XYZ file of C-alpha atoms in Angstrom:
742
model
C -7.471 10.936 31.404
C -4.659 9.009 30.904
C -2.890 6.504 32.280
C 1.030 6.042 32.087
C 2.000 2.574 32.784
C 6.102 3.817 32.724
C 7.967 5.165 35.558
C 9.230 8.277 35.767
C 13.393 8.463 35.394
C 14.929 10.640 38.268
C 16.935 11.721 35.189
C 16.610 15.408 34.110
C 15.337 16.218 30.864
C 16.278 19.245 28.879
C 12.666 19.475 28.245
C 12.073 20.083 31.584
C 8.956 18.590 33.441
C 6.922 17.207 30.536
C 10.137 16.190 28.675
C 10.713 13.441 32.023
C 12.725 10.632 30.676
C 10.789 7.596 31.518
C 12.815 4.078 31.952
C 12.813 1.368 29.610
C 9.857 -1.241 31.227
C 9.390 -3.053 28.049
C 9.554 -7.099 30.352
C 7.106 -4.931 33.024
C 4.782 -3.157 30.802
C 3.543 -6.715 30.069
C 2.123 -6.566 33.492
C -1.060 -4.215 32.030
C -3.406 -5.032 29.375
C -1.594 -3.563 26.315
C -4.171 -1.137 25.966
C -6.440 -3.678 24.792
C -9.306 -2.729 27.055
C -9.391 0.489 24.047
C -7.993 -1.336 21.366
C -9.370 -4.542 20.985
C -12.362 -3.432 18.820
C -10.226 -1.996 16.316
C -8.434 -5.378 15.456
C -5.762 -5.703 18.354
C -6.970 -9.260 19.653
C -3.715 -10.569 21.560
C -0.320 -9.186 22.095
C 1.268 -10.352 18.833
C -0.414 -7.756 17.025
C 2.288 -5.400 15.411
C 0.259 -3.543 12.939
C -2.712 -1.873 12.355
C -4.551 -0.012 9.213
C -8.179 1.647 10.342
C -8.157 2.751 7.152
C -8.827 -0.859 5.727
C -10.311 -2.019 7.999
C -13.192 0.360 7.043
C -13.049 2.845 10.987
C -13.916 5.725 10.810
C -13.178 7.800 14.436
C -13.621 11.098 14.557
C -12.395 13.337 17.062
C -13.900 11.622 20.210
C -12.987 7.863 18.426
C -9.278 8.735 18.454
C -9.131 9.949 22.042
C -10.215 6.563 23.338
C -7.426 5.124 20.740
C -5.180 7.402 22.120
C -5.930 6.049 25.957
C -4.873 2.001 24.317
C -1.336 4.003 22.399
C -0.405 4.945 26.424
C -0.378 1.069 27.491
C 0.170 -0.149 24.253
C 4.012 -1.676 23.975
C 3.454 -4.282 20.776
C 2.103 -1.661 17.651
C 5.177 -0.619 15.480
C 3.168 0.536 13.084
C -0.216 2.678 12.384
C -1.917 3.234 9.551
C -4.772 6.078 10.804
C -5.243 7.564 7.477
C -8.440 9.418 6.438
C -9.984 9.616 10.102
C -11.544 12.309 10.515
C -9.079 13.224 12.830
C -9.140 17.264 12.829
C -6.811 19.827 15.201
C -9.320 18.726 18.584
C -8.558 14.731 17.697
C -4.814 15.644 16.977
C -4.205 17.053 20.312
C -6.052 13.711 21.988
C -3.527 12.125 19.986
C -0.514 13.776 20.765
C -1.087 12.916 24.445
C -0.463 9.246 23.459
C 2.319 10.598 21.390
C 4.176 11.833 24.148
C 3.753 8.748 26.071
C 3.913 5.665 23.405
C 7.704 4.213 23.195
C 7.549 1.454 21.156
C 5.193 2.892 18.027
C 7.657 3.513 15.092
C 5.171 4.206 12.212
C 2.550 6.601 11.945
C 0.100 7.544 9.095
C -2.131 10.626 9.348
C -2.244 11.151 6.044
C -5.971 13.312 4.565
C -7.136 14.160 8.302
C -7.456 18.181 7.997
C -5.315 18.339 10.830
C -4.656 22.105 9.466
C -2.117 24.130 11.408
C -3.636 23.698 15.093
C -3.650 19.768 14.644
C -0.371 19.561 13.329
C 1.188 21.955 16.184
C -0.353 19.159 19.091
C 0.968 16.676 16.697
C 4.464 18.082 16.423
C 4.241 19.245 20.542
C 3.857 15.057 21.307
C 6.994 14.343 19.102
C 9.361 16.625 20.785
C 8.915 14.088 23.486
C 8.408 10.862 21.526
C 11.887 9.071 20.988
C 11.172 6.219 18.777
C 8.687 7.469 15.580
C 10.759 6.942 12.283
C 8.066 7.789 10.025
C 6.117 10.139 9.988
C 2.794 10.765 6.944
C 1.247 14.441 6.962
C -0.012 14.288 3.057
C -2.805 16.706 2.501
C -4.007 17.786 6.037
C -4.214 21.620 4.834
C -0.489 22.692 6.951
C 0.092 25.968 5.689
C 3.723 28.086 6.734
C 2.971 28.226 10.253
C 2.750 24.370 10.552
C 6.039 23.811 8.405
C 7.561 26.353 10.576
C 6.257 24.030 13.846
C 7.385 20.725 11.616
C 11.069 22.485 11.431
C 11.235 23.520 14.996
C 10.762 19.626 16.007
C 13.061 18.381 13.348
C 16.040 20.775 15.129
C 15.033 18.582 17.939
C 14.427 14.618 16.894
C 17.040 12.150 17.246
C 14.526 9.257 15.653
C 12.659 10.483 12.403
C 14.119 9.644 9.579
C 11.357 10.156 7.267
C 8.969 12.786 6.320
C 5.995 13.050 4.104
C 4.313 16.815 3.673
C 2.911 15.942 0.043
C 0.152 17.856 -0.989
C -0.392 20.752 1.765
C -0.523 24.241 1.691
C 3.113 25.292 2.273
C 4.487 28.073 0.833
C 7.930 29.860 0.127
C 8.143 30.831 3.452
C 7.489 27.351 5.302
C 9.769 26.219 3.027
C 12.656 28.087 3.893
C 12.040 26.898 7.756
C 11.872 23.544 7.007
C 15.615 24.014 5.007
C 16.800 25.336 7.418
C 15.753 22.189 9.579
C 17.881 20.220 7.446
C 21.187 22.556 8.755
C 20.985 20.881 11.945
C 19.219 18.021 11.862
C 21.546 14.765 11.191
C 18.532 11.763 11.009
C 16.279 13.119 8.875
C 16.966 11.270 5.501
C 13.860 10.984 2.959
C 11.792 14.277 3.288
C 8.370 14.389 0.320
C 7.721 17.654 0.354
C 5.589 17.639 -2.896
C 2.484 19.375 -4.609
C 3.139 22.603 -2.114
C 4.406 25.874 -3.531
C 7.363 26.727 -2.141
C 8.689 28.344 -5.532
C 12.408 29.548 -6.447
C 12.473 31.036 -2.686
C 12.168 27.833 -0.642
C 14.232 26.132 -3.362
C 16.993 28.498 -3.047
C 16.730 27.504 0.741
C 17.006 24.055 -0.146
C 20.075 24.177 -2.124
C 21.679 26.428 0.723
C 20.904 23.206 3.134
C 22.142 20.485 0.834
C 25.677 22.072 0.769
C 26.586 21.275 4.956
C 23.640 18.335 5.490
C 25.377 15.068 4.642
C 22.480 12.752 5.785
C 19.780 13.317 3.454
C 18.887 10.480 1.068
C 15.682 11.380 -0.951
C 14.241 14.653 -1.590
C 11.186 14.783 -3.895
C 10.204 18.839 -4.489
C 7.604 18.046 -7.693
C 5.084 20.057 -8.949
C 6.514 23.298 -6.600
C 6.297 25.992 -9.060
C 9.938 26.296 -8.943
C 12.080 28.147 -11.823
C 15.059 27.492 -13.415
C 17.154 29.950 -10.877
C 15.811 27.439 -8.349
C 16.586 24.383 -10.332
C 19.801 25.840 -11.145
C 20.666 26.199 -7.677
C 19.630 22.274 -6.573
C 21.154 20.781 -9.489
C 24.759 22.921 -8.482
C 24.498 21.790 -4.901
C 24.727 18.410 -5.765
C 28.075 18.957 -6.580
C 29.096 19.210 -2.839
C 26.802 16.714 -1.254
C 27.972 13.125 -0.521
C 24.370 11.691 0.974
C 21.677 13.056 -1.706
C 20.731 9.760 -3.658
C 17.280 10.512 -5.479
C 16.182 14.465 -6.482
C 12.392 14.824 -7.942
C 12.010 17.809 -10.030
C 9.779 16.466 -12.029
C 7.034 19.413 -13.266
C 9.013 22.571 -11.912
C 10.507 25.054 -14.755
C 14.057 23.255 -14.857
C 14.597 24.214 -18.805
C 18.282 25.111 -19.569
C 19.341 24.018 -15.966
C 18.937 20.914 -16.999
C 22.162 21.281 -18.991
C 24.226 22.083 -15.790
C 24.019 18.252 -15.296
C 26.284 17.057 -17.622
C 28.769 18.171 -14.752
C 27.317 17.050 -11.521
C 26.639 13.602 -13.557
C 30.386 13.620 -14.799
C 31.308 14.265 -10.993
C 28.690 12.883 -8.362
C 29.243 9.295 -7.779
C 26.610 9.362 -5.392
C 23.507 10.181 -7.376
C 21.179 7.313 -8.021
C 17.662 8.725 -9.003
C 16.494 11.384 -11.078
C 13.232 12.569 -12.057
C 13.352 15.446 -14.982
C 9.692 14.425 -16.507
C 7.884 17.464 -17.328
C 10.725 19.804 -17.262
C 10.708 20.960 -20.347
C 13.409 19.598 -21.924
C 14.117 19.959 -25.314
C 16.142 18.096 -27.550
C 19.302 20.509 -27.382
C 19.206 20.284 -23.246
C 19.504 16.059 -24.172
C 22.651 16.911 -26.370
C 24.273 18.629 -23.260
C 22.920 16.405 -21.038
C 24.329 13.233 -22.459
C 28.531 13.366 -22.079
C 28.297 13.642 -18.171
C 25.124 10.650 -18.570
C 27.884 8.809 -20.270
C 30.445 8.831 -17.571
C 28.103 8.634 -14.984
C 28.834 5.236 -13.249
C 25.623 5.052 -10.123
C 22.943 6.320 -11.916
C 20.211 3.687 -11.486
C 16.558 5.352 -12.530
C 16.562 8.180 -15.025
C 12.586 9.788 -16.085
C 12.494 12.307 -19.176
C 8.683 11.819 -19.595
C 6.507 14.614 -20.491
C 9.505 16.562 -22.317
C 8.982 17.130 -26.301
C 12.395 15.323 -26.791
C 11.522 13.847 -30.040
C 13.757 11.019 -31.783
C 17.353 13.019 -31.459
C 16.967 13.874 -27.916
C 15.787 10.294 -26.895
C 18.503 8.982 -29.013
C 21.255 11.265 -27.214
C 19.518 9.627 -23.606
C 19.482 6.033 -24.994
C 23.022 5.816 -26.347
C 24.648 7.449 -23.685
C 23.028 4.592 -21.174
C 23.938 1.997 -22.968
C 25.589 -0.953 -21.190
C 25.207 0.791 -17.592
C 25.380 -2.143 -15.322
C 23.900 0.216 -12.741
C 20.742 1.273 -14.876
C 17.307 -0.525 -13.532
C 14.935 2.177 -14.632
C 14.257 4.389 -17.738
C 10.546 6.362 -18.234
C 10.769 8.038 -21.942
C 7.066 8.160 -22.084
C 5.437 10.677 -23.454
C 8.400 12.108 -25.609
C 7.367 12.290 -28.804
C 8.790 9.620 -30.696
C 7.653 8.015 -33.994
C 8.284 5.189 -35.799
C 10.431 2.140 -36.015
C 13.109 4.293 -35.986
C 12.746 5.338 -32.571
C 12.503 2.147 -30.988
C 16.355 0.675 -32.328
C 17.901 2.818 -29.968
C 15.589 1.419 -27.208
C 16.410 -2.256 -28.779
C 19.901 -1.797 -28.475
C 19.437 -0.716 -25.299
C 17.116 -3.418 -23.547
C 20.232 -5.640 -25.581
C 22.926 -4.528 -23.991
C 21.323 -3.381 -20.433
C 22.061 -6.502 -18.746
C 21.049 -5.303 -15.289
C 17.761 -2.974 -16.695
C 14.490 -4.068 -15.232
C 11.622 -1.956 -15.859
C 11.061 0.054 -19.216
C 8.426 3.114 -19.470
C 7.462 4.419 -23.399
C 3.766 4.929 -22.985
C 2.391 7.522 -25.123
C 4.744 7.365 -28.372
C 3.640 6.535 -31.857
C 5.830 3.208 -32.180
C 3.606 1.324 -33.866
C 3.009 -2.743 -34.867
C 6.402 -2.830 -36.152
C 7.846 -0.923 -33.759
C 6.658 -3.497 -31.346
C 7.142 -6.530 -33.345
C 10.829 -5.344 -33.360
C 11.016 -4.176 -29.896
C 9.678 -7.913 -29.067
C 12.769 -9.944 -30.422
C 14.803 -8.314 -28.289
C 13.003 -8.381 -24.373
C 13.437 -11.834 -24.992
C 17.739 -11.427 -24.733
C 17.414 -9.617 -21.355
C 17.245 -11.759 -18.546
C 16.786 -8.880 -16.100
C 13.432 -7.365 -17.677
C 10.659 -7.603 -15.736
C 8.473 -4.748 -16.450
C 7.120 -3.010 -19.622
C 4.627 -0.041 -20.066
C 3.204 -0.003 -23.684
C 0.069 2.302 -23.548
C -0.623 3.879 -25.972
C 1.648 2.840 -28.394
C -0.760 1.466 -31.500
C 0.359 -1.939 -30.783
C -2.496 -3.775 -32.100
C -3.049 -7.518 -32.635
C 0.051 -8.341 -34.611
C 2.326 -6.130 -31.622
C 0.266 -8.336 -29.019
C 1.188 -11.677 -30.579
C 4.539 -10.713 -31.240
C 4.835 -9.688 -27.461
C 3.642 -12.938 -26.683
C 6.287 -15.082 -28.279
C 8.578 -12.832 -26.170
C 7.068 -13.908 -23.107
C 6.719 -17.223 -23.940
C 10.440 -17.773 -23.383
C 10.531 -15.521 -19.687
C 10.080 -18.018 -17.123
C 9.707 -14.548 -15.115
C 7.558 -11.203 -14.968
C 6.175 -9.051 -12.436
C 4.317 -6.403 -14.696
C 2.741 -5.622 -18.172
C 0.266 -3.084 -18.994
C -1.129 -2.554 -22.843
C -3.828 -0.595 -22.018
C -5.592 1.135 -25.511
C -3.828 -0.443 -27.745
C -7.051 -2.362 -29.172
C -5.403 -5.517 -29.570
C -8.639 -7.137 -30.140
C -9.582 -10.846 -28.741
C -7.302 -12.827 -31.071
C -4.235 -10.926 -29.504
C -5.287 -11.083 -26.517
C -5.912 -15.117 -26.176
C -2.078 -15.466 -27.640
C -1.168 -12.764 -24.663
C -3.168 -14.229 -22.231
C -1.553 -18.339 -22.851
C 2.253 -16.994 -22.598
C 1.486 -15.281 -19.650
C -0.710 -17.862 -18.517
C 3.036 -20.190 -18.373
C 4.777 -17.447 -16.265
C 3.220 -17.833 -12.914
C 5.089 -14.622 -11.241
C 3.100 -12.000 -12.570
C 1.758 -9.134 -10.390
C -0.269 -6.772 -12.502
C -2.006 -6.677 -15.477
C -2.979 -3.768 -16.956
C -5.852 -4.958 -20.217
C -7.912 -1.366 -19.975
C -9.965 -0.850 -23.479
C -8.187 -3.250 -26.145
C -11.704 -4.552 -27.210
C -11.773 -8.128 -25.318
C -14.823 -10.134 -25.942
C -16.028 -12.828 -23.999
C -14.506 -15.234 -26.087
C -11.235 -14.552 -23.761
C -12.844 -15.747 -20.439
C -11.464 -19.110 -20.345
C -8.111 -18.309 -21.158
C -8.385 -15.376 -18.730
C -9.708 -18.219 -15.886
C -6.459 -20.739 -16.959
C -3.910 -17.279 -17.019
C -5.364 -15.861 -13.370
C -5.492 -19.438 -11.900
C -1.539 -20.113 -12.722
C -0.565 -16.611 -11.440
C -1.904 -16.731 -7.990
C 0.133 -13.537 -7.271
C -1.999 -11.336 -9.560
C -5.031 -9.923 -6.865
C -6.418 -8.056 -10.309
C -6.951 -7.541 -13.950
C -8.070 -3.898 -15.374
C -10.335 -4.872 -17.931
C -11.736 -1.181 -18.059
C -13.951 -0.206 -21.079
C -13.683 -4.061 -22.482
C -16.659 -5.991 -23.586
C -15.689 -8.865 -20.912
C -15.741 -5.966 -17.946
C -19.448 -6.222 -18.082
C -20.680 -5.006 -14.824
C -17.284 -5.429 -13.506
C -16.644 -2.359 -10.583
C -14.409 0.106 -12.240
C -13.766 -2.688 -15.306
C -11.177 -4.595 -12.124
C -11.522 -8.700 -12.288
C -9.995 -9.764 -8.582
C -9.543 -13.458 -7.969
C -12.467 -13.582 -5.977
C -15.047 -12.320 -8.940
C -13.220 -14.273 -11.157
C -13.986 -17.499 -8.983
C -17.787 -16.326 -8.927
C -17.786 -15.954 -12.510
C -15.172 -18.527 -14.368
C -14.972 -21.030 -11.306
C -11.682 -19.779 -10.651
C -10.129 -21.771 -7.150
C -9.342 -19.013 -4.492
C -5.362 -18.178 -3.598
C -3.945 -20.998 -1.950
C -2.741 -21.159 1.985
C 0.996 -19.839 0.678
C -0.367 -16.885 -0.747
C -2.177 -15.917 2.304
C -1.182 -16.617 5.052
C 0.245 -13.521 6.147
C -2.964 -11.990 6.000
C -4.761 -10.178 8.623
C -7.590 -12.361 9.458
C -9.929 -9.564 10.892
C -11.339 -6.378 10.204
C -9.794 -6.069 6.347
C -11.498 -6.677 3.035
C -11.002 -9.642 1.465
C -9.577 -10.488 -1.842
C -6.639 -7.730 -1.198
C -3.135 -9.434 -0.630
C -1.077 -7.753 2.207
C 1.681 -7.104 -0.475
C -1.119 -4.605 -2.276
C -0.923 -2.523 0.869
C 2.504 -2.715 2.276
C 3.479 0.437 0.233
C 1.262 2.209 2.342
C 2.632 1.355 5.646
C 5.543 2.029 4.290
C 6.762 -1.691 4.757
C 8.104 -4.258 3.064
C 7.223 -7.805 2.191
C 9.681 -10.662 1.651
C 10.957 -10.488 -2.159
C 11.178 -13.328 -4.620
C 14.162 -13.279 -6.646
C 14.886 -13.341 -9.898
C 15.733 -16.883 -10.469
C 17.487 -15.557 -13.364
C 19.885 -12.458 -12.688
C 19.555 -13.004 -8.902
C 18.668 -9.145 -9.054
C 15.868 -7.859 -6.819
C 12.848 -6.656 -8.137
C 13.117 -2.801 -8.670
C 10.671 0.477 -8.507
C 12.092 3.540 -8.248
C 10.961 6.303 -5.296
C 10.600 9.567 -7.707
C 8.993 8.851 -10.379
C 5.501 9.191 -11.963
C 5.196 5.620 -13.007
C 5.534 5.092 -9.196
C 2.566 7.275 -8.286
C 0.363 6.382 -11.043
C 0.953 2.801 -10.142
C -0.166 3.300 -6.750
C -2.975 5.438 -8.044
C -4.180 2.796 -10.592
C -3.670 0.331 -7.293
C -5.751 2.456 -5.369
C -8.989 2.533 -8.130
C -9.218 -0.859 -7.964
C -9.029 -1.123 -4.083
C -12.370 1.034 -3.859
C -14.022 -1.098 -6.256
C -12.648 -4.567 -4.416
C -15.689 -4.155 -1.689
C -17.849 -3.687 -4.122
C -17.228 -7.046 -5.719
C -17.212 -9.128 -2.459
C -19.663 -7.306 -0.523
C -17.497 -6.000 2.316
C -19.062 -3.880 5.109
C -18.434 -0.631 6.547
C -15.936 0.657 3.884
C -14.399 3.966 4.157
C -15.412 4.875 0.779
C -13.016 7.361 -1.466
C -9.486 6.875 -3.442
C -6.769 7.159 -0.859
C -4.305 9.112 -1.793
C -1.393 7.079 -2.700
C 2.191 6.496 -0.085
C 5.367 7.516 -1.445
C 7.549 5.675 -3.881
C 9.744 4.800 0.198
C 7.881 4.287 2.353
C 6.230 5.110 -1.149
C 4.536 4.346 0.350
C 2.929 7.562 -0.714
C 2.964 8.872 -4.455
C 5.663 10.818 -5.445
C 3.728 12.535 -8.215
C 0.624 14.003 -8.551
C -2.519 13.279 -10.816
C -0.462 14.720 -13.923
C -1.032 15.924 -17.388
C -1.398 12.161 -18.368
C -3.525 9.848 -17.426
C -3.004 7.914 -14.359
C -3.795 5.039 -16.706
C -0.783 5.851 -19.067
C 1.479 3.672 -16.617
C 2.044 -0.220 -15.336
C 2.021 -0.319 -11.805
C 5.524 -2.207 -12.168
C 7.253 -3.759 -8.671
C 7.296 -2.271 -5.244
C 9.412 0.249 -4.400
C 13.158 -1.362 -3.718
C 14.465 0.436 -1.297
C 17.686 -0.172 1.089
C 17.233 0.439 5.058
C 20.225 -0.026 7.640
C 17.548 -1.815 9.885
C 15.298 -4.929 8.915
C 11.586 -4.409 7.355
C 8.625 -4.703 9.754
C 6.061 -7.319 9.657
C 2.374 -6.133 8.283
C 0.361 -9.194 10.435
C -1.513 -8.772 12.996
C -0.736 -12.538 14.335
C 2.431 -14.380 14.382
C 5.167 -14.101 17.329
C 6.180 -10.624 18.674
C 9.677 -9.296 17.909
C 11.453 -6.675 19.688
C 10.648 -3.211 17.732
C 12.401 -3.700 14.081
C 12.828 0.006 12.253
C 11.178 0.887 9.667
C 12.170 1.409 5.771
C 12.710 5.164 5.302
C 10.919 7.105 2.633
C 12.382 6.668 -0.638
C 15.617 5.898 0.722
C 16.883 4.097 -2.497
C 20.350 2.845 -1.318
C 21.364 -0.996 -2.231
C 18.344 -3.127 -3.920
C 17.409 -4.346 -1.089
C 14.681 -7.333 -2.095
C 10.916 -5.857 -1.731
C 8.999 -9.560 -1.965
C 10.222 -12.671 -1.540
C 8.978 -16.390 -0.881
C 11.969 -17.264 0.907
C 14.323 -16.166 4.143
C 16.818 -13.969 4.046
C 19.253 -12.014 6.151
C 17.928 -8.853 7.501
C 20.532 -5.914 6.703
C 20.521 -5.030 9.850
C 22.086 -8.279 10.933
C 24.544 -8.418 8.445
C 25.691 -4.704 8.852
C 26.073 -5.424 12.842
C 28.478 -7.915 12.361
C 30.306 -8.800 15.275
C 33.845 -7.490 13.183
C 32.209 -4.707 12.451
C 32.745 -5.711 8.530
C 31.731 -3.426 5.837
C 28.935 -5.929 4.050
C 26.081 -3.841 2.246
C 26.232 -1.918 -0.570
C 24.846 0.826 1.297
C 27.953 0.515 4.010
C 30.293 0.101 1.518
C 29.483 3.425 -0.396
C 28.529 5.400 2.767
C 32.707 4.727 3.287
C 33.950 4.987 -0.057
C 32.166 8.475 -0.063
C 33.772 9.657 3.134
C 37.164 8.704 1.929
C 36.498 9.997 -1.405
C 36.544 13.576 0.217
C 37.200 15.502 -3.162
C 34.668 13.376 -4.635
C 36.415 12.480 -8.020
C 35.073 8.782 -7.350
C 38.279 7.099 -6.637
C 41.005 7.145 -3.881
C 44.692 7.638 -4.579
C 46.551 3.898 -3.948
C 49.236 5.384 -1.376
C 46.974 7.509 0.726
C 44.546 3.844 0.768
C 47.364 1.959 1.983
C 47.303 3.569 5.079
C 43.878 3.294 5.685
C 44.162 -0.066 4.626
C 46.487 -0.973 8.036
C 43.761 0.678 10.249
C 41.481 -1.913 9.625
C 40.458 -4.374 11.698
C 42.213 -7.470 10.294
C 41.826 -9.709 13.127
C 44.927 -9.385 14.800
C 46.984 -9.482 11.245
C 49.314 -6.557 11.122
C 50.874 -6.226 7.322
C 53.955 -5.566 6.063
C 54.143 -2.707 3.497
C 55.377 -5.501 1.110
C 52.112 -7.236 2.093
C 49.672 -4.745 1.871
C 50.743 -3.930 -2.204
C 50.353 -7.400 -3.048
C 46.860 -7.528 -1.786
C 46.278 -4.131 -3.638
C 47.819 -5.180 -6.638
C 46.217 -8.368 -6.692
C 42.486 -6.311 -6.857
C 43.343 -2.861 -8.476
C 42.740 -4.099 -12.108
C 43.502 -1.396 -13.887
C 46.799 -0.740 -12.699
C 46.599 3.200 -12.344
C 47.700 3.715 -9.207
C 43.362 4.583 -8.041
C 41.025 2.713 -6.798
C 37.738 2.859 -8.239
C 34.570 2.012 -6.238
C 34.056 -1.539 -7.471
C 37.443 -2.136 -7.044
C 36.710 -0.538 -3.153
C 33.917 -3.258 -3.032
C 36.141 -6.567 -3.784
C 38.946 -5.038 -1.697
C 37.182 -5.038 1.363
C 34.379 -7.734 0.878
C 37.958 -9.688 0.386
C 38.858 -8.456 3.798
C 34.898 -10.030 4.726
C 36.248 -13.521 4.021
C 39.228 -14.224 5.686
């Protein structure tokens, strides 16, 4: 049934005959037709195609179609990323696909979300992956997988030496399955990212994960939102962070954390690894915020914190913001729906914006800030050159607030996303705002839902969209100007028909798939769904890359809003064979998938922000079915937050793998430096003893140079800024990079 183009190696396999090792015949495999006999009708038009997204191409394979498709996978050597979302594969189709996975040696990303695999289909896929040694990321979201299926996945993880990212969001996994998956983490040394959100592992499963984190040293991202975890389970997870050297992102959203959050004070004080913390809707109060604040004040590693949907009020927000002021690592803050009221609540936010020199994203939707508060905030926005995304939905902005915001944005040369839905700013305020946005040119996302915008703004809307070619669509739902726009979405193509806006230029669409995809949707709009990254534009003012954390409600809502627009786009441009229905979001890593469900807040209550920043030890894949074929490149793992690697760029940048794989074996990237520092900092106190570091420094490869004791002292004294006998992380980086310069 399946023809194998590889020659079995005579080396015995630990898995028996079925696990026979295949020799690498990458060059010889080109003698076949690359599976085009079966795959050409799906868009494999030549040997340069590396990525395919059958959902966006409007295909609907079903069990029989996937069997034919799997035959092509056996002979294919060019595909490295394949999205099969919502193809109705089912358990029968999963059996055929598993046979293809056993033979395919090049695929690195596989998306199987919403395919009704059930436990039976999951068994088949896991059996196929036992023999697969190249797949790095698999998405099994929303597949009705239960505990038995989770146990099969856990068994696969015990043997896998390639899988780095696993999405199991929105399945039916309970405590028994959660315990099995946690047990697999005790022995698995490859998995870096696990998304188990929207299941029901409860406290029993959480306690098992807490125990696993005591011994696991590779997991970077853990997403456990909405899992019915009680306070005891949350407490155990928080305490496990004390000794874990690798976990950078923890999502406990919508679990009953309550008083367990108070334990975070000691954790934040001692842990120098954690970078993203999502505590949205975890029943925090003012008292808990007071107890958290001292640890937050001493922590220097946290880049993203989300405390949205907690009734902490002005006092609780003030405690947290005062602790975060001046933090150079801080990139993302979400204080939406926290019960803030009046101008007094804005003053602390203004100080955070002004003192947070690297703060890029601020979410403060659904707070009664009022027009005066928005005006006060707008005066401070221009002082932060890094800020590029803000969410101000339902903040009673009004016309005066919009005009003040316009004045601030006129002075910004770089801005990515703005969301001011449900503020009724009116046409006068909107014209001022559109005029300011026209001069930016870098805008990617804009939500103007329900703001009383009428036809008098058409001309200004035309000019603004023309000057921002990267803005794929504007959300105008519930505005008079929206008229008959499908779902209230104004795309560039629809704007061209209505207002005469030219189509996107070649530079913005050159990398788009030329066949099969719905028109009007750029490559960048769908890269998160494949877990891939595009090349990002750098912030010309601050040289910071756009940042979006992975485990936040905003990241999930951002993708849901995008998908609503994407579903409307085919109706606008008349694309046929579009697979109806809103696809579930991919994590906010290779978020890809949404890290959160549709929660108690409206999906429109957040701006989309920039695509999630992720760090990876290997280069990003390019989502384009055209261009020169390259060797299989590594995928960026789901939710991996590492160093701030670029997300979009119109400029050439050096791949992380090339930096990390330098001939001298030197530590160049932030991820390398952080991993090495954590290895040396065995007691986790955040610093290294200078006498111990002397011996370490002598063991480094100094290109043949052997240093005397006094020479090492001179070098370390030069960089040891505080002269206190301790090497902190920043000083460690300076010393290592100083070695690189030599």
